[in-house]
mmCIF file of C-alpha atoms and ligand atoms in Angstrom:
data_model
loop_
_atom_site.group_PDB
_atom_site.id
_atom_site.type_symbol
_atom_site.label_atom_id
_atom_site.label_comp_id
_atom_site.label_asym_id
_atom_site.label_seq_id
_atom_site.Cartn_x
_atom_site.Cartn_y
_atom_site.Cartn_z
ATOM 1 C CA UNK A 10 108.992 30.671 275.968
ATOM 2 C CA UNK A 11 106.622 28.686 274.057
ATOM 3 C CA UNK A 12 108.050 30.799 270.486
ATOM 4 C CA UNK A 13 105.881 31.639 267.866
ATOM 5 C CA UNK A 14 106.673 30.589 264.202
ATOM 6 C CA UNK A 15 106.051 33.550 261.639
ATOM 7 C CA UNK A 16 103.628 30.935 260.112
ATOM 8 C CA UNK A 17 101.914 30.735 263.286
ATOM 9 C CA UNK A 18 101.224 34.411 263.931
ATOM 10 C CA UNK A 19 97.291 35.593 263.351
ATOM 11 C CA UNK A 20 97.279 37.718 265.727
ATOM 12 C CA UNK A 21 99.233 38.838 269.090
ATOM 13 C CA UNK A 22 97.201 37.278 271.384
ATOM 14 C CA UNK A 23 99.215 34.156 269.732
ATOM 15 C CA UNK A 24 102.268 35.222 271.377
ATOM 16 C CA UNK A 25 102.837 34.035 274.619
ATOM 17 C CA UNK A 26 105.381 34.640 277.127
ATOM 18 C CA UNK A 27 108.248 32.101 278.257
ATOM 19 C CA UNK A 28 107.315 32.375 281.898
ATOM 20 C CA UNK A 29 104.417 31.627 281.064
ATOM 21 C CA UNK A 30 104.817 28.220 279.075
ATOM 22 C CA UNK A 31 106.548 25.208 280.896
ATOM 23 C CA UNK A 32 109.209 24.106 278.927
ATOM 24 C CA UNK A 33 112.041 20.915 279.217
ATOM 25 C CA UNK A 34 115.128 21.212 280.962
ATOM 26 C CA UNK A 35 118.016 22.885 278.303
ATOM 27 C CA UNK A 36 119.993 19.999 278.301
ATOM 28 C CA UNK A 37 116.975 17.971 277.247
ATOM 29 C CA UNK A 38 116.406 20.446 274.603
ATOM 30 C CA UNK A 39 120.041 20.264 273.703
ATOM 31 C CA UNK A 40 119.906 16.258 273.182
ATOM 32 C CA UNK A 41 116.869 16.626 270.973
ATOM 33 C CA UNK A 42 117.899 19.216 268.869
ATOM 34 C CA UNK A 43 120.923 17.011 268.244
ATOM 35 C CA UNK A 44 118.800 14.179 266.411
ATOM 36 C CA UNK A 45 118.035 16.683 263.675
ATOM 37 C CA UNK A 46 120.624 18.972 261.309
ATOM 38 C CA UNK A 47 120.733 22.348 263.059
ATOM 39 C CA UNK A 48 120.700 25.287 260.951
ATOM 40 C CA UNK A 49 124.746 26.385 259.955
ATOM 41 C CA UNK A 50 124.010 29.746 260.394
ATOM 42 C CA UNK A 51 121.771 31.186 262.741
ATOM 43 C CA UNK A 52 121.221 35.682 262.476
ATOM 44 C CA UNK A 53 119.822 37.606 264.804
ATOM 45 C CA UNK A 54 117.841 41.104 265.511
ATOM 46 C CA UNK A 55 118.217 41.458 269.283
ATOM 47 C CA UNK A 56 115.609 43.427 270.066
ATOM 48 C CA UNK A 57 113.623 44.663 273.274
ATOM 49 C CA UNK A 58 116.919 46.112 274.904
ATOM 50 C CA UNK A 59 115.476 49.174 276.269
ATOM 51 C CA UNK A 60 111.720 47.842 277.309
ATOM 52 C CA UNK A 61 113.303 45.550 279.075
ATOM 53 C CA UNK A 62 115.309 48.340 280.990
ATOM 54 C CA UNK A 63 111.862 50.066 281.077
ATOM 55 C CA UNK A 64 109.562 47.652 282.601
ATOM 56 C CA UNK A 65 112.750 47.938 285.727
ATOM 57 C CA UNK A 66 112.366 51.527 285.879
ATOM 58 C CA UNK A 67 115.881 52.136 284.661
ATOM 59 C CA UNK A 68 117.465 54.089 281.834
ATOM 60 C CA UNK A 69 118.443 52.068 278.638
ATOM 61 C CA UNK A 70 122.048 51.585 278.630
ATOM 62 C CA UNK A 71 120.768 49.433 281.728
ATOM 63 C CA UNK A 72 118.990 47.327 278.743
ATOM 64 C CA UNK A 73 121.744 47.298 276.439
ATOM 65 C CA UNK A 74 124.669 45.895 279.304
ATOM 66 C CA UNK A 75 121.994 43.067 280.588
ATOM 67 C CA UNK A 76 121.729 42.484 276.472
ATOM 68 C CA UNK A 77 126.014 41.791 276.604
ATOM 69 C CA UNK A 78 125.133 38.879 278.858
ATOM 70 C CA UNK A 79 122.696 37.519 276.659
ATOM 71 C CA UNK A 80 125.021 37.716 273.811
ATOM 72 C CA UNK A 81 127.453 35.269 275.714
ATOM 73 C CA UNK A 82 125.018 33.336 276.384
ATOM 74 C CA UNK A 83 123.361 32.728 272.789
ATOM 75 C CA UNK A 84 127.275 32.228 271.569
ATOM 76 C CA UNK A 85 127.673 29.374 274.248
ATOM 77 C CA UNK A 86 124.889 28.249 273.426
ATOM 78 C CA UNK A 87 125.705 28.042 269.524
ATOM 79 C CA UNK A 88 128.973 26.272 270.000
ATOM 80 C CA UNK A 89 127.198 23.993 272.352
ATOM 81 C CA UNK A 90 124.090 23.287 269.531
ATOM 82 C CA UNK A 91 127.236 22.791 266.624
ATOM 83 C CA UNK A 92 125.811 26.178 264.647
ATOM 84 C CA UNK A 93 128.624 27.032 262.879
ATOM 85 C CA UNK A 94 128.207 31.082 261.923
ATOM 86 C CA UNK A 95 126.333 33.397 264.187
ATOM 87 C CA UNK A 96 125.100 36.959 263.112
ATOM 88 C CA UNK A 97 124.303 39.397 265.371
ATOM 89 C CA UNK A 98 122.477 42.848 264.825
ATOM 90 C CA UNK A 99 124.447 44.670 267.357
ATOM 91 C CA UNK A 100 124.205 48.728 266.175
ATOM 92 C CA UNK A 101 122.388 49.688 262.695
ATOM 93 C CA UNK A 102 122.960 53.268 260.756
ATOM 94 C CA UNK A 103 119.599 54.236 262.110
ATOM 95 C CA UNK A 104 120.427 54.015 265.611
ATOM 96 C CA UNK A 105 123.265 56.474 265.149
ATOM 97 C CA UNK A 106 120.397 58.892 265.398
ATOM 98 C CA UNK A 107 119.677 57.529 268.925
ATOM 99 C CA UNK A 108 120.413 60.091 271.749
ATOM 100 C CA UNK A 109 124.190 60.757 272.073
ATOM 101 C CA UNK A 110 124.627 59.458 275.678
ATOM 102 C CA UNK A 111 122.823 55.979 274.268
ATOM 103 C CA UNK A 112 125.185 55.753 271.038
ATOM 104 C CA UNK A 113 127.784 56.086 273.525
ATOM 105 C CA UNK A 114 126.985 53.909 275.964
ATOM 106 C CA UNK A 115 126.507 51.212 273.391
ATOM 107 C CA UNK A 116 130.296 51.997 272.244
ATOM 108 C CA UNK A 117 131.350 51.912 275.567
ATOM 109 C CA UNK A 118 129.900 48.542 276.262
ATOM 110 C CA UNK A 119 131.119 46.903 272.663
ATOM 111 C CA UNK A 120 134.880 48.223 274.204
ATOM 112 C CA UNK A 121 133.560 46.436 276.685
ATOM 113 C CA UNK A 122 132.745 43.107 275.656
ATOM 114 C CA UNK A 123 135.562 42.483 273.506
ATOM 115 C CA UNK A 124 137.607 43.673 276.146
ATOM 116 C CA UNK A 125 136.051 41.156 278.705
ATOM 117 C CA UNK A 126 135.378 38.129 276.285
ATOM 118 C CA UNK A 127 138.256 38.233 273.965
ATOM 119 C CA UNK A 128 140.168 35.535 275.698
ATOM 120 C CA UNK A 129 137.576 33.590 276.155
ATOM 121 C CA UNK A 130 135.779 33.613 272.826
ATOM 122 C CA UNK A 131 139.487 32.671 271.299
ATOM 123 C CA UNK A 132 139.666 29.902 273.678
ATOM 124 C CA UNK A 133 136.291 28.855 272.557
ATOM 125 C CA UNK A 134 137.654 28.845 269.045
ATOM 126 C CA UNK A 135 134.932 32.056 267.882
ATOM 127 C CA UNK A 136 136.155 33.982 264.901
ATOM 128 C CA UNK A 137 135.067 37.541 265.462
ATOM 129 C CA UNK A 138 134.290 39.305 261.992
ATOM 130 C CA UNK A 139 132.877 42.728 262.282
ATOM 131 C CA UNK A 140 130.619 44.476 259.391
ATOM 132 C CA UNK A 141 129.494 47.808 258.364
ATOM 133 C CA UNK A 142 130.650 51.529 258.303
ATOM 134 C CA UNK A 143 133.407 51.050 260.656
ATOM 135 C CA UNK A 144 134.629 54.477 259.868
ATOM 136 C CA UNK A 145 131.922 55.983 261.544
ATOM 137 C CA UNK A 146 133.174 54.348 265.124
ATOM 138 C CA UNK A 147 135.138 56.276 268.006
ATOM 139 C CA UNK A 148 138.704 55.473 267.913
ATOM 140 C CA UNK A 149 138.340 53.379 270.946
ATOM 141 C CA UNK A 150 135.852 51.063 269.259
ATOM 142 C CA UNK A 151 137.464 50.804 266.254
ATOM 143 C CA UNK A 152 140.849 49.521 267.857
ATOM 144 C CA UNK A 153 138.847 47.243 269.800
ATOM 145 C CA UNK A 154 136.936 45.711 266.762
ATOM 146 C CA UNK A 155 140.442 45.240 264.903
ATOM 147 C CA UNK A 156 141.882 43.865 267.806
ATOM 148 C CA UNK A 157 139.262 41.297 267.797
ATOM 149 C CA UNK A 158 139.542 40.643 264.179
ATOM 150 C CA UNK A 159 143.367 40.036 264.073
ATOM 151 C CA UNK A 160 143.424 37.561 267.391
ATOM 152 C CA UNK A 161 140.427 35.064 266.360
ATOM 153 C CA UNK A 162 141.590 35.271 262.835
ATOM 154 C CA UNK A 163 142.766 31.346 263.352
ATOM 155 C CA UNK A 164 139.768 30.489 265.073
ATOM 156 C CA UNK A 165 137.623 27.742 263.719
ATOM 157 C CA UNK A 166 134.716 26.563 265.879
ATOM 158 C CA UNK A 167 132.033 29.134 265.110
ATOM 159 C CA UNK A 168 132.125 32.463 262.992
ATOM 160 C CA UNK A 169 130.666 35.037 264.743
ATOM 161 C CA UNK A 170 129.576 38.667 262.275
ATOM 162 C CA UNK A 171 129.230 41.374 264.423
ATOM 163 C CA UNK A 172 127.055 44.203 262.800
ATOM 164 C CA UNK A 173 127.893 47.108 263.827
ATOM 165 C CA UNK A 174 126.735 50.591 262.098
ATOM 166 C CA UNK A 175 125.284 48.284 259.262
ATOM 167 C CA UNK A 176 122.189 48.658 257.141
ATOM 168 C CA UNK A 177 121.137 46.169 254.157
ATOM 169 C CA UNK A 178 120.533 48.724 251.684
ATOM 170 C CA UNK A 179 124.303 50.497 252.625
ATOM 171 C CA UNK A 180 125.897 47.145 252.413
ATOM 172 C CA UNK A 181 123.830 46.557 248.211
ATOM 173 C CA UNK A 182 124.920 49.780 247.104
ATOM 174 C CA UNK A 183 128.447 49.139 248.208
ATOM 175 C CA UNK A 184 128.272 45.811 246.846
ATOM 176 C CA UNK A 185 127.270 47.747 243.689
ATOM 177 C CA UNK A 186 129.584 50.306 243.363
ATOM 178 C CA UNK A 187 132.265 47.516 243.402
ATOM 179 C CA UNK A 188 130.871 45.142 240.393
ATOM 180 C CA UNK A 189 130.454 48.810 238.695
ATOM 181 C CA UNK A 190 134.294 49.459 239.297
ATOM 182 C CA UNK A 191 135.079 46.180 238.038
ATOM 183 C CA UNK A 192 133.051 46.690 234.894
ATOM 184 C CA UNK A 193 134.322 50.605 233.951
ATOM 185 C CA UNK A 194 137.769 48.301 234.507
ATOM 186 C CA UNK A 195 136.858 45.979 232.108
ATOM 187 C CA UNK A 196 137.376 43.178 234.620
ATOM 188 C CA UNK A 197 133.892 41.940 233.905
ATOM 189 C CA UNK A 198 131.381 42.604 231.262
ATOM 190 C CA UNK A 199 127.717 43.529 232.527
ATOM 191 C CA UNK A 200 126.012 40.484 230.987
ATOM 192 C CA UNK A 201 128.770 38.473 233.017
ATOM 193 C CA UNK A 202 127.050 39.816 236.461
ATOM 194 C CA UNK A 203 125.131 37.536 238.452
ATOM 195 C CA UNK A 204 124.401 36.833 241.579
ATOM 196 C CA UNK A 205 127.508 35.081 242.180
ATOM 197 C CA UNK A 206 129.487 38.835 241.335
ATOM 198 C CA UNK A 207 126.940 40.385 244.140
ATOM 199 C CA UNK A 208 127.337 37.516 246.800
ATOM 200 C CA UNK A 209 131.345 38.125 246.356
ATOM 201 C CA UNK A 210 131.137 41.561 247.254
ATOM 202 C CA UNK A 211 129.334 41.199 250.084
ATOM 203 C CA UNK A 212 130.432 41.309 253.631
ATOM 204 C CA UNK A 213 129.509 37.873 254.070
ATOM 205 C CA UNK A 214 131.338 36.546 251.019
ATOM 206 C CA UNK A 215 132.715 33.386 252.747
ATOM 207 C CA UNK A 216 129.977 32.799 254.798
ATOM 208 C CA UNK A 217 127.096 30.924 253.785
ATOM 209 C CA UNK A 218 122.815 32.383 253.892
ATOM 210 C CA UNK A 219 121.678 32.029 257.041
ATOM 211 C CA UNK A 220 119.287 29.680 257.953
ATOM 212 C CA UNK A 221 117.295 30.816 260.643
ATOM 213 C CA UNK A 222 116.711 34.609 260.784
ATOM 214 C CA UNK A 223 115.338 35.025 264.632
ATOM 215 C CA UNK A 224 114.138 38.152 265.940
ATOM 216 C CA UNK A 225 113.539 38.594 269.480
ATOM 217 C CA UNK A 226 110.659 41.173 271.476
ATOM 218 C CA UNK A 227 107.849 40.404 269.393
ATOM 219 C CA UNK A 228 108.727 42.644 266.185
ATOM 220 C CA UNK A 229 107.760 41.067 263.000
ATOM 221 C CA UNK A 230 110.370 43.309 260.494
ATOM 222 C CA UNK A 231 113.689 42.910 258.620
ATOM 223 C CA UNK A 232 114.459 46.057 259.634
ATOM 224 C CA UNK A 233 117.368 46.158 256.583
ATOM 225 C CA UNK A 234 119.082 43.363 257.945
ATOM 226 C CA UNK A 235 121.363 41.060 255.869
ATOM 227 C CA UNK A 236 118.551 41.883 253.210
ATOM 228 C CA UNK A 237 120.311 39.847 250.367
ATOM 229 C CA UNK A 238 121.206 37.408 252.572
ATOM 230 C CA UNK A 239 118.015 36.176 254.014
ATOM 231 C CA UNK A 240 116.428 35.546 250.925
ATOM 232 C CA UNK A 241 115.821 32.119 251.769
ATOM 233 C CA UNK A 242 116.172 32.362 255.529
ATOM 234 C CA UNK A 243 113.016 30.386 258.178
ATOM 235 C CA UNK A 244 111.925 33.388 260.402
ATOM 236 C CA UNK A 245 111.702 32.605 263.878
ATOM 237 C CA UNK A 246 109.626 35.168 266.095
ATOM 238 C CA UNK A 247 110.248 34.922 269.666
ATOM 239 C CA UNK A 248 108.761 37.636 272.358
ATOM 240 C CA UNK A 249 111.336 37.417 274.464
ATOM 241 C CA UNK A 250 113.068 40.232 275.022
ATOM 242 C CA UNK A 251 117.069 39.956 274.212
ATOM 243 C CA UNK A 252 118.220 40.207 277.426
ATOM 244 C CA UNK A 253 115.842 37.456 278.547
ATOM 245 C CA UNK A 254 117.037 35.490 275.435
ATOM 246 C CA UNK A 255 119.090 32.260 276.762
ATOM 247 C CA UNK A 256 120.488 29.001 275.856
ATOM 248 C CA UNK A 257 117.072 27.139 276.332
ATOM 249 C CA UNK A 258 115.387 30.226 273.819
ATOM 250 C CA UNK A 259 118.142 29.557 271.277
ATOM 251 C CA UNK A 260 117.705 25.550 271.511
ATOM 252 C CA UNK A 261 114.024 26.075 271.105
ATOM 253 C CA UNK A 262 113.896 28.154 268.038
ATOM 254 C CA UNK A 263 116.322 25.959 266.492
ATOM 255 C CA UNK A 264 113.890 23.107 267.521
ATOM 256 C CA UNK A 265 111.311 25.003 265.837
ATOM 257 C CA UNK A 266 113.593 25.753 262.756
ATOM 258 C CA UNK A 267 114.069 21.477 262.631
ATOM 259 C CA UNK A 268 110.075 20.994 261.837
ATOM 260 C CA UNK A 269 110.233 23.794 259.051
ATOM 261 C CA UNK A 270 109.178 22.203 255.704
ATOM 262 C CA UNK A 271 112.312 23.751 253.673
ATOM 263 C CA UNK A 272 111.345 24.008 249.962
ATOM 264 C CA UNK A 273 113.192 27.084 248.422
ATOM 265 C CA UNK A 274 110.527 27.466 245.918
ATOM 266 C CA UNK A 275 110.288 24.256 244.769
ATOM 267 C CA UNK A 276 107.892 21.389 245.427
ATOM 268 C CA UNK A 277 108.200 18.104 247.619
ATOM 269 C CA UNK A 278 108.745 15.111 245.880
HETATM 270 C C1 FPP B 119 117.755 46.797 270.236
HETATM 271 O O1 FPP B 119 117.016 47.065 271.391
HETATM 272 C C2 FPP B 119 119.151 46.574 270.563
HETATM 273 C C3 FPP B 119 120.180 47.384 270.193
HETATM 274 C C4 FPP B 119 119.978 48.597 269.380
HETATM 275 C C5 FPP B 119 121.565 47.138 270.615
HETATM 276 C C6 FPP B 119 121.996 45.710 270.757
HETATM 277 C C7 FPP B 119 123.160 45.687 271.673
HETATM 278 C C8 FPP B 119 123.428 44.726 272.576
HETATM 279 C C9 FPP B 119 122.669 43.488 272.659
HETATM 280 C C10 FPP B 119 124.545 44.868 273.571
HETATM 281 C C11 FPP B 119 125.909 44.933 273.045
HETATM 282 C C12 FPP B 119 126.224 43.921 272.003
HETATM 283 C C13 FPP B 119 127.452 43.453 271.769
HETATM 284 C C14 FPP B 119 127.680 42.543 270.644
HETATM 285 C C15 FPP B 119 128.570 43.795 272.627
HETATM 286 P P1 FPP B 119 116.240 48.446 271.529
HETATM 287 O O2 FPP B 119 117.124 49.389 272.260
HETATM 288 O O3 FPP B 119 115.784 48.925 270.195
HETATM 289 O O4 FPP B 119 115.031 47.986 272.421
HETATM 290 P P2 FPP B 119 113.527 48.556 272.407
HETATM 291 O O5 FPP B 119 112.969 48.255 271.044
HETATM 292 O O6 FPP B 119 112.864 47.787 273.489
HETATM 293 O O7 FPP B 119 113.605 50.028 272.687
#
């Protein structure tokens, strides 16, 4: 994939396929990246499931199981690179207004994957955290995701948010709602709230802003993703689509994240 930096985007013809683009072996990648910080936290809106299922004639749970193998990959692939927190996009409160025998296939295959990769990930040392309406999961799902809360709980090597029936928006207001609590309590006075008293009510309270906010298939939105928390975050556009997104597509865009001028607002001196 030769990626293409937001920054670099005027138009589509820009983006170029990886096939397309010879690129160095991963391992080479992997020993360049090292000379340079890599981002601590790396999100991600895995995206291009079902065209990817599509373009093989096939339905697009099809997508969605060939994305599973993609998500082992990238979280190999982040231990490997020393990233310590990975987000993934995994289900958002639109998609529960996907067709029924899609929502369920994608349940089915999050059983699935914690089921398969549990052992492994705690061997790894990945610390599964899982955000959004969980109440709105089957019961199945829901005893998988706090079964693979509670048994990476001790893990330290990478933290890895699962977000799963999660918008932005959702996760502000609820955010809200508790600082408003806390004031009718008189914990807190209203001049006292700032954006410390959001950040803490966050999901991702003890995680820090992600770097590196990569989107795969093209798609140049947010899509209400970790909106408070990408405030600051270099947006990497790759059109890969997620299943096709591997170790060497990961080592790239945080290659590509390493020759970012990072100012946050202010100027070089
Ligand atoms: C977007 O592709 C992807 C999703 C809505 C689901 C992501 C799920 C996975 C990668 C598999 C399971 C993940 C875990 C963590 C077990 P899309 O369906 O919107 O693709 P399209 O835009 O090409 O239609």
């Amino acid at each position: 994939m030769n990626p293409v930096s937001l920054t670099a985007v005027s138009t589509t013809a820009n983006i170029v396929n990886s096939a397309d683009a010879p690129h160095a072996s991963t391992d080479a990648l992997l020993q360049q990246l090292q000379g340079a910080p890599v981002p601590k936290h790396i999100a991600i809106i895995m995206d291009g499931n079902g065209r990817w299922a599509r373009s093989r004639h096939m339905p697009r749970p099809f997508g969605h199981r060939a994305g599973m193998k993609a998500v082992r990959a990238v979280v190999e692939a982040s231990i490997a690179a020393g990233v310590e927190w990975l987000s993934l996009f995994a289900f958002s409160q639109e998609n529960w207004q996907r067709p029924q025998p899609e929502i369920s296939a994608l349940m089915s295959l999050l059983e699935e994957y914690i089921q398969s990769e549990l052992r492994e990930l705690r061997e790894q040392g990945v610390r599964i955290r899982v955000h959004g309406d969980l109440s709105r999961l089957n019961a199945a799902a829901a005893a998988a995701v706090e079964r693979a809360v509670a048994e990476t709980a001790h893990c330290t090597r990478l933290g890895l948010n699962l977000f799963i029936s999660y918008g932005g928006r959702a996760e502000l207001v609820r955010a809200m709602q508790l600082v408003a609590k806390d004031v009718q309590a008189g914990v807190i006075t209203p001049e006292q709230v700032d954006e410390d008293t959001i950040r803490a009510r966050l999901f991702t309270q003890d995680c820090p802003d992600p770097d590196l906010l990569i989107r795969t298939s093209g798609e140049r939105r947010l899509s209400n993703f970790m909106l408070w928390q990408v405030a600051y975050a270099e947006l990497y556009i790759s059109n890969v689509l997620w299943p096709d997104f591997d170790r060497t597509a990961l080592f790239e865009a945080i290659l590509d994240f390493q020759g970012r001028d990072r100012r946050f607002g202010k100027v070089d001196k």
